[in-house]
CSV table of C-alpha atoms in Angstrom, one decimal:
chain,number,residue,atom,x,y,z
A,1,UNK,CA,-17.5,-4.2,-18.6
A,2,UNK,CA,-16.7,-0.8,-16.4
A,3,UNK,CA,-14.1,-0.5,-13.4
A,4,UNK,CA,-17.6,-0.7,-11.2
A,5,UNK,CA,-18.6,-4.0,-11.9
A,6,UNK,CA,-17.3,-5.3,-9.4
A,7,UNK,CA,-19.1,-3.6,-7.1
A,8,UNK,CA,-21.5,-5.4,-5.9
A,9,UNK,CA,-25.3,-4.2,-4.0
A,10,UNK,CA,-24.0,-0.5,-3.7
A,11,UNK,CA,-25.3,1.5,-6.0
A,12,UNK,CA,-25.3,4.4,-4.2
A,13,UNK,CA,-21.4,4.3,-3.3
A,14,UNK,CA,-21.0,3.7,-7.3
A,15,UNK,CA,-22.8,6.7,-7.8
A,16,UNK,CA,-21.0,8.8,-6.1
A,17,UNK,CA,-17.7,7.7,-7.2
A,18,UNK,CA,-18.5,7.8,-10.8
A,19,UNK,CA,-19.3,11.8,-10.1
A,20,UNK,CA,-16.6,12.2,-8.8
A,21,UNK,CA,-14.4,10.7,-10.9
A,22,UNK,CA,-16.3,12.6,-13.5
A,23,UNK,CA,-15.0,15.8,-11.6
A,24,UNK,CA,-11.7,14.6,-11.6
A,25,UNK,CA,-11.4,14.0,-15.1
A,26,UNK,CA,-12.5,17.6,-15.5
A,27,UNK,CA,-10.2,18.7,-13.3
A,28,UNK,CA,-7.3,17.6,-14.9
A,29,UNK,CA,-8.2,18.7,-18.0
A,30,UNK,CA,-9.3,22.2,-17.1
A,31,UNK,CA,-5.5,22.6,-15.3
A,32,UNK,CA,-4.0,21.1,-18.4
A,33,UNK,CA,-5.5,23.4,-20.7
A,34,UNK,CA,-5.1,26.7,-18.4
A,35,UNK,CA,-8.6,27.1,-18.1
A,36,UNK,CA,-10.3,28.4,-14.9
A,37,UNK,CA,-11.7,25.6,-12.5
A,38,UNK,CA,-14.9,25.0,-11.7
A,39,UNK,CA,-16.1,25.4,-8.2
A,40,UNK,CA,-18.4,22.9,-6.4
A,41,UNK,CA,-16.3,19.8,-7.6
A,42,UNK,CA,-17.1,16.4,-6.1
A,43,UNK,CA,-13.7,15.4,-6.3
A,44,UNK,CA,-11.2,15.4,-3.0
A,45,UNK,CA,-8.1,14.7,-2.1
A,46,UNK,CA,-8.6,12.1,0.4
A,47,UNK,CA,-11.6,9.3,1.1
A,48,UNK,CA,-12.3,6.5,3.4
A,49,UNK,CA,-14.5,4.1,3.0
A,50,UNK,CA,-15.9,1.9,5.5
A,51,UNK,CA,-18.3,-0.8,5.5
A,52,UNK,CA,-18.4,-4.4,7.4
A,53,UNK,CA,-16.3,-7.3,6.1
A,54,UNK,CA,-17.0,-8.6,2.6
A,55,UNK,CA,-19.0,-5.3,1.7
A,56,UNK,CA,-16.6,-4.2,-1.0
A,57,UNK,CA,-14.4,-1.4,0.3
A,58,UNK,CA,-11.0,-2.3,-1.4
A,59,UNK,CA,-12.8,-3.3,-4.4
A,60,UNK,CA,-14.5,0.3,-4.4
A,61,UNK,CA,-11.5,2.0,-3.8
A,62,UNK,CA,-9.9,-0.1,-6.9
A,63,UNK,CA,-12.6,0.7,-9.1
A,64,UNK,CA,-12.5,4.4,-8.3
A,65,UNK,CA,-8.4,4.4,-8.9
A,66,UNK,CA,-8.8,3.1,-12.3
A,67,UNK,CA,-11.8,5.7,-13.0
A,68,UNK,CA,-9.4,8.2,-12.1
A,69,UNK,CA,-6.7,6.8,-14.5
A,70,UNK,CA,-9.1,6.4,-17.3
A,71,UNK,CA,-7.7,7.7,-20.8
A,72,UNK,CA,-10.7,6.3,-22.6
A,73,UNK,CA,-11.4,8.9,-25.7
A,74,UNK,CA,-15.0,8.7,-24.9
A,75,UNK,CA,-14.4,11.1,-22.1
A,76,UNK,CA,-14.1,13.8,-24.5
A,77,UNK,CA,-17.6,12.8,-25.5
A,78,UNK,CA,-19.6,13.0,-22.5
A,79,UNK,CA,-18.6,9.4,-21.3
A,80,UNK,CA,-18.0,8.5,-17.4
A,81,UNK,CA,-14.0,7.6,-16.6
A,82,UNK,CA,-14.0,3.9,-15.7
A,83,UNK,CA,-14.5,2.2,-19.1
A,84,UNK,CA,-12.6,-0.8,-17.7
A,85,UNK,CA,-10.9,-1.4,-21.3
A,86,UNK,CA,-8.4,1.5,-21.4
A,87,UNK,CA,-4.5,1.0,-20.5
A,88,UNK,CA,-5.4,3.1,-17.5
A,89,UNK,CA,-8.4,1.3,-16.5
A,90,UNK,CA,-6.6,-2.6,-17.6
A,91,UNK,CA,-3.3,-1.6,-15.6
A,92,UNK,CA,-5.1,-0.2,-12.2
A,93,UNK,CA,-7.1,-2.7,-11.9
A,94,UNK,CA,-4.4,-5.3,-11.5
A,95,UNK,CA,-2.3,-3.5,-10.2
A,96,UNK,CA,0.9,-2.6,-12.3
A,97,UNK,CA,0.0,0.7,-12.8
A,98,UNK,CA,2.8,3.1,-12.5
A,99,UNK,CA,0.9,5.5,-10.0
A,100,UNK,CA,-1.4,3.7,-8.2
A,101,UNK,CA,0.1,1.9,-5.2
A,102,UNK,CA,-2.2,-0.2,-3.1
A,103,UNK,CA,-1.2,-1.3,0.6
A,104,UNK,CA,-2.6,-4.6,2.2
A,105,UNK,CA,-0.4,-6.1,5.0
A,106,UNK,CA,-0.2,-10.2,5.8
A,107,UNK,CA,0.9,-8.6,8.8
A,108,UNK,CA,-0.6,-7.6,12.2
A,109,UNK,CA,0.0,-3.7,11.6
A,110,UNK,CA,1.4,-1.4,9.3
A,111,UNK,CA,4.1,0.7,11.2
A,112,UNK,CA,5.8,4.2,11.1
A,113,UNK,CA,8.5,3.2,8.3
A,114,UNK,CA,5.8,1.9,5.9
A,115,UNK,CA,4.0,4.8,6.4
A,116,UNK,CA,7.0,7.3,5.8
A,117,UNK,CA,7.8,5.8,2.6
A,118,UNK,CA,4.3,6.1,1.5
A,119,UNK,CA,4.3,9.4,2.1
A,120,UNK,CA,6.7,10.5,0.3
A,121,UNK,CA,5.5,8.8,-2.2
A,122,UNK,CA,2.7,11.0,-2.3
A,123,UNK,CA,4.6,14.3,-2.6
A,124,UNK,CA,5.4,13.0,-6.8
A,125,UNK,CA,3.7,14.1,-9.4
A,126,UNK,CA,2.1,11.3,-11.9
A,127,UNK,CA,4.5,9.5,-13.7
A,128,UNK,CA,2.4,8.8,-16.2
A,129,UNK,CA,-1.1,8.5,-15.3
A,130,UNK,CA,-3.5,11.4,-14.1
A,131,UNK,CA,-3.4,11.3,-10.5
A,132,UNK,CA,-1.1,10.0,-7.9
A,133,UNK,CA,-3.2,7.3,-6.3
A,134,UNK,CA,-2.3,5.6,-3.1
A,135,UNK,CA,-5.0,2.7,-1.4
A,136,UNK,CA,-4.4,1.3,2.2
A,137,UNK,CA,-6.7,-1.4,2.4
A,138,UNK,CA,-5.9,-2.0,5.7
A,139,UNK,CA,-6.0,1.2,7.8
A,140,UNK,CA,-7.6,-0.1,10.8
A,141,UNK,CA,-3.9,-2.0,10.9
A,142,UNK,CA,-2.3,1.5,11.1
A,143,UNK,CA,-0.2,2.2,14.3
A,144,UNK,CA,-0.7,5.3,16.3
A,145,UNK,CA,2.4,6.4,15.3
A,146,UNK,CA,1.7,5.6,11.8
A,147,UNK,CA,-1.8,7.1,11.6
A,148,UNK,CA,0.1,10.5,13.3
A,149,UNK,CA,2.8,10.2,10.2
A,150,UNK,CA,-0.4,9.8,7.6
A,151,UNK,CA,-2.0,12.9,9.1
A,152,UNK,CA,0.7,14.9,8.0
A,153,UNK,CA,0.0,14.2,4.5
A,154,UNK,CA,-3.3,14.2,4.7
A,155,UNK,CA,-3.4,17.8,6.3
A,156,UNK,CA,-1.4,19.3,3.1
A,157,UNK,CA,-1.7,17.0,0.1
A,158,UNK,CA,-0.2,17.4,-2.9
A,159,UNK,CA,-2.3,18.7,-5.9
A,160,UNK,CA,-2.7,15.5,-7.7
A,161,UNK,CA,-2.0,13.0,-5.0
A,162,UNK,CA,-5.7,10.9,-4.1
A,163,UNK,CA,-5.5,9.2,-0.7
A,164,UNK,CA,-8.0,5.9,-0.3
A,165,UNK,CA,-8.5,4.3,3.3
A,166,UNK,CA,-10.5,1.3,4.1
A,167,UNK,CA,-11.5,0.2,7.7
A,168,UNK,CA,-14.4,-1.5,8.7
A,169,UNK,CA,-15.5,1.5,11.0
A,170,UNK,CA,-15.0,5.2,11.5
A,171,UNK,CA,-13.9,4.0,15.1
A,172,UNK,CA,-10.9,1.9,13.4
A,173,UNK,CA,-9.6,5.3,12.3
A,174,UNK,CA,-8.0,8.3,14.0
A,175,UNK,CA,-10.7,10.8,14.7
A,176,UNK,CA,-8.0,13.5,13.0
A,177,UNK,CA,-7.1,11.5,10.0
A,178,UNK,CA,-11.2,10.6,9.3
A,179,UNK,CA,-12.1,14.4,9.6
A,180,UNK,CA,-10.2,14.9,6.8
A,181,UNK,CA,-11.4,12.3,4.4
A,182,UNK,CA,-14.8,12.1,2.5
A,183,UNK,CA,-16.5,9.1,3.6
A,184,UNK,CA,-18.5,7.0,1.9
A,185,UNK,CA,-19.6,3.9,3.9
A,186,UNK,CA,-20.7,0.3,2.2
A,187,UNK,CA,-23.5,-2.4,3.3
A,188,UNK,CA,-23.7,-6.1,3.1
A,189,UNK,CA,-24.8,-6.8,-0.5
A,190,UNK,CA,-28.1,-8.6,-1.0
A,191,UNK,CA,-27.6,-12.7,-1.3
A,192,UNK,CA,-28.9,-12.8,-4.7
A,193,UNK,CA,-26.3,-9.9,-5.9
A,194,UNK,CA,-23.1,-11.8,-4.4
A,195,UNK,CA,-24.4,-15.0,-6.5
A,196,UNK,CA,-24.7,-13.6,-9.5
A,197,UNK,CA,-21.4,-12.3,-9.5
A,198,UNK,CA,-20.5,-15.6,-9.0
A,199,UNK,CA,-21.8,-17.1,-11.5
A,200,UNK,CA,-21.6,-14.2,-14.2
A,201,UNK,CA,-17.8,-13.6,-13.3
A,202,UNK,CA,-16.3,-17.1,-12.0
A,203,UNK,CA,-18.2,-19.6,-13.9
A,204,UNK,CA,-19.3,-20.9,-11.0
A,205,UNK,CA,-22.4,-23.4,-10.5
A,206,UNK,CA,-25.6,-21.6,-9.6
A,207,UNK,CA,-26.9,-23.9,-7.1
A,208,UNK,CA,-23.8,-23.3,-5.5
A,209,UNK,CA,-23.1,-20.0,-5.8
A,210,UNK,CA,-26.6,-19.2,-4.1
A,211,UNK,CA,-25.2,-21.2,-0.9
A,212,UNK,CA,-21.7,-19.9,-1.1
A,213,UNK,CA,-23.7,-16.3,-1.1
A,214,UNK,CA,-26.3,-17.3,1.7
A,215,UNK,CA,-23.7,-19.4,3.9
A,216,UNK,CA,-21.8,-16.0,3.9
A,217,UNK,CA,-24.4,-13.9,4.5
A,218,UNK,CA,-23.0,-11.6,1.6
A,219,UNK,CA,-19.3,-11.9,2.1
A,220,UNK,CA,-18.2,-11.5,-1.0
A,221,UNK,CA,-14.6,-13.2,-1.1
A,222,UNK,CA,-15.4,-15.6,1.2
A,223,UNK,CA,-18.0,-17.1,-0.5
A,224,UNK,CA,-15.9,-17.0,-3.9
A,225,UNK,CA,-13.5,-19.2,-1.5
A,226,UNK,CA,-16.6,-21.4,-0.5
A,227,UNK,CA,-17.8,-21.7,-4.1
A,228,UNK,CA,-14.2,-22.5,-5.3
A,229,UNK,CA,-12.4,-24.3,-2.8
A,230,UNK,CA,-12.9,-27.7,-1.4
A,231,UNK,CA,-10.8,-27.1,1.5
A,232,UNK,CA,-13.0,-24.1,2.7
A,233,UNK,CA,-16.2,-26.1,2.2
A,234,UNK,CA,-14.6,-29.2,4.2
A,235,UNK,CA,-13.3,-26.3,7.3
A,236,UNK,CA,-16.4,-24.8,7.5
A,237,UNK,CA,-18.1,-28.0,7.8
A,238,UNK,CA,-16.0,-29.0,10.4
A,239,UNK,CA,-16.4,-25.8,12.4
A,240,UNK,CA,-20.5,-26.5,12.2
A,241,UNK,CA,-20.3,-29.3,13.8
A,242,UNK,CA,-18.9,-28.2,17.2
A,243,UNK,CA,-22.2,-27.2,18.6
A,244,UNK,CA,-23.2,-31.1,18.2
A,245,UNK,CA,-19.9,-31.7,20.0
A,246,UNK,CA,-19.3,-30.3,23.2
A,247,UNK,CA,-22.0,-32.6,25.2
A,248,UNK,CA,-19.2,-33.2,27.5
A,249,UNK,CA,-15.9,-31.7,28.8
A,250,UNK,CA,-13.8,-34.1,26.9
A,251,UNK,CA,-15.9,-32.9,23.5
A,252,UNK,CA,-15.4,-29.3,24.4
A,253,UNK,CA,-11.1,-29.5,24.8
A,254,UNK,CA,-11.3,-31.7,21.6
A,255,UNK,CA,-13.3,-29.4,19.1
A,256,UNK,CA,-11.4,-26.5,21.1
A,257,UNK,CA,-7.9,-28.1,19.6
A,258,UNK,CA,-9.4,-28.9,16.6
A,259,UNK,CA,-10.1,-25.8,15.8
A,260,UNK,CA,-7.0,-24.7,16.6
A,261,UNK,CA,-5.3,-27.4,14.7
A,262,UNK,CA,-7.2,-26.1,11.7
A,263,UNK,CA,-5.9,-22.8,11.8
A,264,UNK,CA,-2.5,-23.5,12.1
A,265,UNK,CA,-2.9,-25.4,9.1
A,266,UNK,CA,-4.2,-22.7,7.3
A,267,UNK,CA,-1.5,-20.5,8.0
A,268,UNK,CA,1.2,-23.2,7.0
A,269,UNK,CA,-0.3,-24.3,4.0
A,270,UNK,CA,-0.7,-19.9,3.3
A,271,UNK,CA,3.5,-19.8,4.5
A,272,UNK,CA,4.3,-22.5,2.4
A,273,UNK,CA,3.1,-20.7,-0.7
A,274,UNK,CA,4.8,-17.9,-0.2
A,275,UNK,CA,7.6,-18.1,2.3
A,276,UNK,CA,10.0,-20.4,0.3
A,277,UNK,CA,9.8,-17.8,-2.4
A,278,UNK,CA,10.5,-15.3,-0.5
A,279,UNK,CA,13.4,-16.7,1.0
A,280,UNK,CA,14.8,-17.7,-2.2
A,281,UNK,CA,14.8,-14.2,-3.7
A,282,UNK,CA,16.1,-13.0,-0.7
A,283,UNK,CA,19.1,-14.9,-1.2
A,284,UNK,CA,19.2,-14.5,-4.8
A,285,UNK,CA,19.4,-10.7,-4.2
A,286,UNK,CA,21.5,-10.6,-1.4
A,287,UNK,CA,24.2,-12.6,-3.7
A,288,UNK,CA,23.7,-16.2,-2.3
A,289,UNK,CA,24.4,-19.2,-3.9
A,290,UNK,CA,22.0,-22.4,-4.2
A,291,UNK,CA,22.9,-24.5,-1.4
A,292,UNK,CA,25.9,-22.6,0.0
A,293,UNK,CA,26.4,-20.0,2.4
A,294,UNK,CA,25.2,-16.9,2.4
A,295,UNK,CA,28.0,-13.9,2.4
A,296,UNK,CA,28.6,-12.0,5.0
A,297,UNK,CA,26.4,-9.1,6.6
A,298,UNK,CA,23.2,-10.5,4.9
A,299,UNK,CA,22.5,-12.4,8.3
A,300,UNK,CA,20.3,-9.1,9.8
A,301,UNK,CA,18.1,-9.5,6.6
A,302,UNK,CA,17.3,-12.9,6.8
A,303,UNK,CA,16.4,-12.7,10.2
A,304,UNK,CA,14.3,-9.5,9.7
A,305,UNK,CA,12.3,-11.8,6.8
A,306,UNK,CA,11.8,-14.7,9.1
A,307,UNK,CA,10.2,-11.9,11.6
A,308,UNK,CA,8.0,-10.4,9.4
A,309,UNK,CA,7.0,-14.4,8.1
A,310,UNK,CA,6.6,-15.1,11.6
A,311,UNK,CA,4.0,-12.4,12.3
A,312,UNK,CA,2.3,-13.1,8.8
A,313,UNK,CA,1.5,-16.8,10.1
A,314,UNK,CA,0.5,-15.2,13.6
A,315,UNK,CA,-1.9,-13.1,11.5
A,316,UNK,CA,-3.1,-16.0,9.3
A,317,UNK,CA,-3.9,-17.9,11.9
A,318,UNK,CA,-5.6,-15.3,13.6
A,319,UNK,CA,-7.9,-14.8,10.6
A,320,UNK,CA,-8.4,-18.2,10.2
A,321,UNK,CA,-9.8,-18.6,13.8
A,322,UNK,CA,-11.6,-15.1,13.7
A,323,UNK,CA,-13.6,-16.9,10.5
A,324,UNK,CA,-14.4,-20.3,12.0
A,325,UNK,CA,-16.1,-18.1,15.0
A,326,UNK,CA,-18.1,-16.0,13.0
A,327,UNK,CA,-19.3,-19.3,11.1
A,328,UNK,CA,-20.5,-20.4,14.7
A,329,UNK,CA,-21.8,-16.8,15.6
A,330,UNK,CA,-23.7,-17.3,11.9
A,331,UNK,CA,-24.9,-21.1,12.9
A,332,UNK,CA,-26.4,-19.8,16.5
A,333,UNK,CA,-27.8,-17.0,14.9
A,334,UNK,CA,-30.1,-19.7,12.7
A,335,UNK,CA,-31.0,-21.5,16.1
A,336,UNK,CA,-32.5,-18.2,17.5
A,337,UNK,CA,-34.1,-17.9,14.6
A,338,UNK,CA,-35.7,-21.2,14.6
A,339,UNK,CA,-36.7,-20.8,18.4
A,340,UNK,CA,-38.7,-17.2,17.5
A,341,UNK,CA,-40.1,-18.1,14.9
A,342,UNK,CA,-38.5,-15.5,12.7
A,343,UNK,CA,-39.2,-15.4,9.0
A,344,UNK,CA,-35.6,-14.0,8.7
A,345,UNK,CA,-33.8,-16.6,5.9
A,346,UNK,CA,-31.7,-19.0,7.2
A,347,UNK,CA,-27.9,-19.1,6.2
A,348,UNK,CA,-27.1,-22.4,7.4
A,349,UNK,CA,-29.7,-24.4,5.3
A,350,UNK,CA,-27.0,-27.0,4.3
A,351,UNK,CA,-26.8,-28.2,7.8
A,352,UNK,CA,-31.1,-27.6,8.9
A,353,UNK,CA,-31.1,-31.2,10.8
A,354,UNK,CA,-27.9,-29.5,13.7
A,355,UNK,CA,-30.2,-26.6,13.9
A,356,UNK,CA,-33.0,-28.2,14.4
A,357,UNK,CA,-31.6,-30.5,17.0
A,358,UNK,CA,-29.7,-27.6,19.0
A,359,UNK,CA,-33.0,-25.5,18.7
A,360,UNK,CA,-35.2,-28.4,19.8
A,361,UNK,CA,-32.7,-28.9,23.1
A,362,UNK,CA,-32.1,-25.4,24.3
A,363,UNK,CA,-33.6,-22.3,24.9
A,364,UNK,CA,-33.6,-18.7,23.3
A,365,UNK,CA,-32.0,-17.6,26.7
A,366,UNK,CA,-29.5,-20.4,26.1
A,367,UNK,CA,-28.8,-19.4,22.4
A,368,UNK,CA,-28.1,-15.7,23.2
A,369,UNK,CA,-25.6,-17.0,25.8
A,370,UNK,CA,-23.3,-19.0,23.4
A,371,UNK,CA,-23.7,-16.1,21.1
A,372,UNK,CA,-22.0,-13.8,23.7
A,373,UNK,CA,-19.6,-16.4,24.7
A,374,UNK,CA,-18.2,-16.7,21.0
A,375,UNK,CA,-17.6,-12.9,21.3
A,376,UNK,CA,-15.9,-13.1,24.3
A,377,UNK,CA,-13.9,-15.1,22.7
A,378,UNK,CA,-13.2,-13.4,19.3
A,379,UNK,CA,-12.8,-10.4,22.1
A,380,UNK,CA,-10.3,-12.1,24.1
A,381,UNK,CA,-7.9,-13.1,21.2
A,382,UNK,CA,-7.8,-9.3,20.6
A,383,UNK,CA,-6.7,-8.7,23.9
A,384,UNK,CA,-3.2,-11.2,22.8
A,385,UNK,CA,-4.9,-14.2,24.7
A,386,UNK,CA,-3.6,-17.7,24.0
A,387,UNK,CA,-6.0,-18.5,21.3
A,388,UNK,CA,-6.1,-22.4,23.0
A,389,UNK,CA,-7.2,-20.8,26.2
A,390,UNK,CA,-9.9,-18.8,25.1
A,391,UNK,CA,-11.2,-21.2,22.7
A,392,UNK,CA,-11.3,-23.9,25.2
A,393,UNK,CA,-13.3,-20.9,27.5
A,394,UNK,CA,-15.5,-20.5,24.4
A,395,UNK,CA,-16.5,-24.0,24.0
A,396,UNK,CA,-17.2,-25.1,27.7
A,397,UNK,CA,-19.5,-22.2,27.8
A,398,UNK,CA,-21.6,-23.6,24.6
A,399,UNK,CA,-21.4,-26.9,26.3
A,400,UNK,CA,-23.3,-25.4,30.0
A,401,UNK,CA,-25.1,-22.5,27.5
């Protein structure tokens, strides 16, 4: 099993990471052994990779960190970096290797101190691997004045420092930072890819790993959530059935609170996984004692935890919403299908009696409308609209289409 494995429907991309991770290896040899290096090199100092949601682009720029780290002695041989057995492979991949730090934020940005202290991160040399690796999975989440501190680094890197960025979009990155990177850009894996991987890697029953993979339309993680968890199976349906709901006004401010109510459930069940703990390290560190009071001065970091906890759940619940709209975008995007004609496979096959009946009772004209109004609202959250509000705007449109 190699570091690209995982990788899923993007062959190309693998391709041309596994050169260049080819070059790197030579690279690093060539400057270790004072011998002249070779011009031409695939290998760079900084890459973005883009792609829509579920493509793959942390788990490319994963793969690509451990390639980079490989010490596998069938290098030396002609073999490609990325054996996947290797300490440097083993450690990269989940992520306790020394010099490869990978970013993801719970959180609705990534600000200017983050940034600094990744930075200068990035002017060490290896402790002990080959390259200094650092992933931001999120840096469509970078501030302004974040992306400006980035640039910095990004402009004048250090000779064995790798940068990895991953946004959905070119657009989700500063024009200056993104002229400076290599970028390699991902697609929606095939259907029939995402449920293999399923099956192969997480055991999971094939009939339902082909309708985790086909309700998702490709998305890898969440269909591994669909395939795996009961509570994603039972939200989704929920959220499906809204269309058959909103035949009134009452309907509409109902499923609009519902799914509302759902969210915030999904961000306090996600907080009470992972808040408590914190707290209770927190505490630990900060030289509390279990059930007494806290010593004094240690009140500004408890309050700067319950912040940043605070704008997690704001974030989770965010997600959760932005996910129960795309279902619905997924759902109406069936119906239009059934009212063409289109030979286009259906996603929503679990649920072919709702799509019949919308289809039956409306028209394409209608369709594309409630298509537009679930944007608007996905549109308006971004904008910091009460999610309530805009909800409730979404679902009286779907009810008058």
């Amino acid at each position: 099993m190699t570091v690209w494995d995982d990788l899923v429907g993007q062959d190309r991309v693998r391709e041309q990471l596994a050169a260049a991770a080819k070059d790197a290896d030579a690279l690093v040899t060539a400057v270790t052994d004072g011998e002249p290096v070779e011009q031409g090199s695939k290998m760079t100092h900084a890459w973005l990779f883009t792609g829509p949601p579920g493509s793959g682009r942390s788990t490319a720029a994963r793969a690509f960190a451990a390639a980079l780290q490989c010490t596998s002695p069938d290098r030396a041989l002609g073999g490609e970096p990325g054996c996947g057995f290797c300490d440097g492979c083993h450690t990269s991949l989940i992520g306790t290797h020394a010099d490869v730090q990978v970013i993801r934020t719970d959180l609705l940005s990534i600000g200017v101190k983050e940034t600094r202290d990744l930075v200068r991160r990035a002017q060490l040399s290896p402790a002990v691997g080959r390259w200094q690796v650092i992933v931001i999975e999120d840096a469509d989440r970078l501030t302004e004045g974040a992306g400006n501190v980035l640039l910095k680094a990004v402009e004048e890197p250090a000779p064995r420092t790798v940068w990895m960025l991953c946004a959905p979009s070119l657009e989700d990155v500063l024009p200056t930072i993104r002229s400076r990177c290599r970028h390699l850009t991902l697609g929606t894996p095939p259907v029939e890819a995402v449920a293999d991987v399923l099956i192969r890697r997480d055991g999971v029953d094939p009939e339902r790993a082909h309708s985790a993979a086909r309700a998702t339309q490709g998305h890898i993680g969440r269909a591994r959530r669909l395939a795996t968890d009961e509570r994603a199976r039972a939200r989704r349906a929920a959220v499906l059935k809204v269309p058959l709901r909103v035949a009134d006004v009452g309907g509409c401010l109902k499923a609009a609170q519902e799914l509302i109510d759902t969210a915030t459930d999904d961000a306090k069940q996600m907080a009470d996984e992972v808040d408590v703990k914190e707290t209770e390290d927190l505490k630990a560190a900060l030289g509390g004692v279990a059930g007494g009071r806290m010593p004094r001065g240690t009140a500004g970091a408890m309050k700067e935890l319950e912040d940043k906890q605070k704008r997690r759940r704001t974030r989770t619940q965010r997600d959760s919403l932005d996910l129960a709209l795309t279902e619905l975008t997924g759902f109406y995007r069936d119906v239009l299908a059934l009212q063409l004609g289109s030979r286009i496979a259906i996603a929503n096959v679990d649920v072919q009696d709702s799509l019949d009946r919308i289809a039956e009772s409306s028209t394409p004209a209608q369709t594309l409308r409630r298509i537009e109004a679930v944007i608007a609202c996905r549109q308006a959250m971004d904008r910091n609209v009460a999610p309530l509000l805009a909800v409730e705007a979404m679902t009286m449109s779907l009810r008058s289409g």
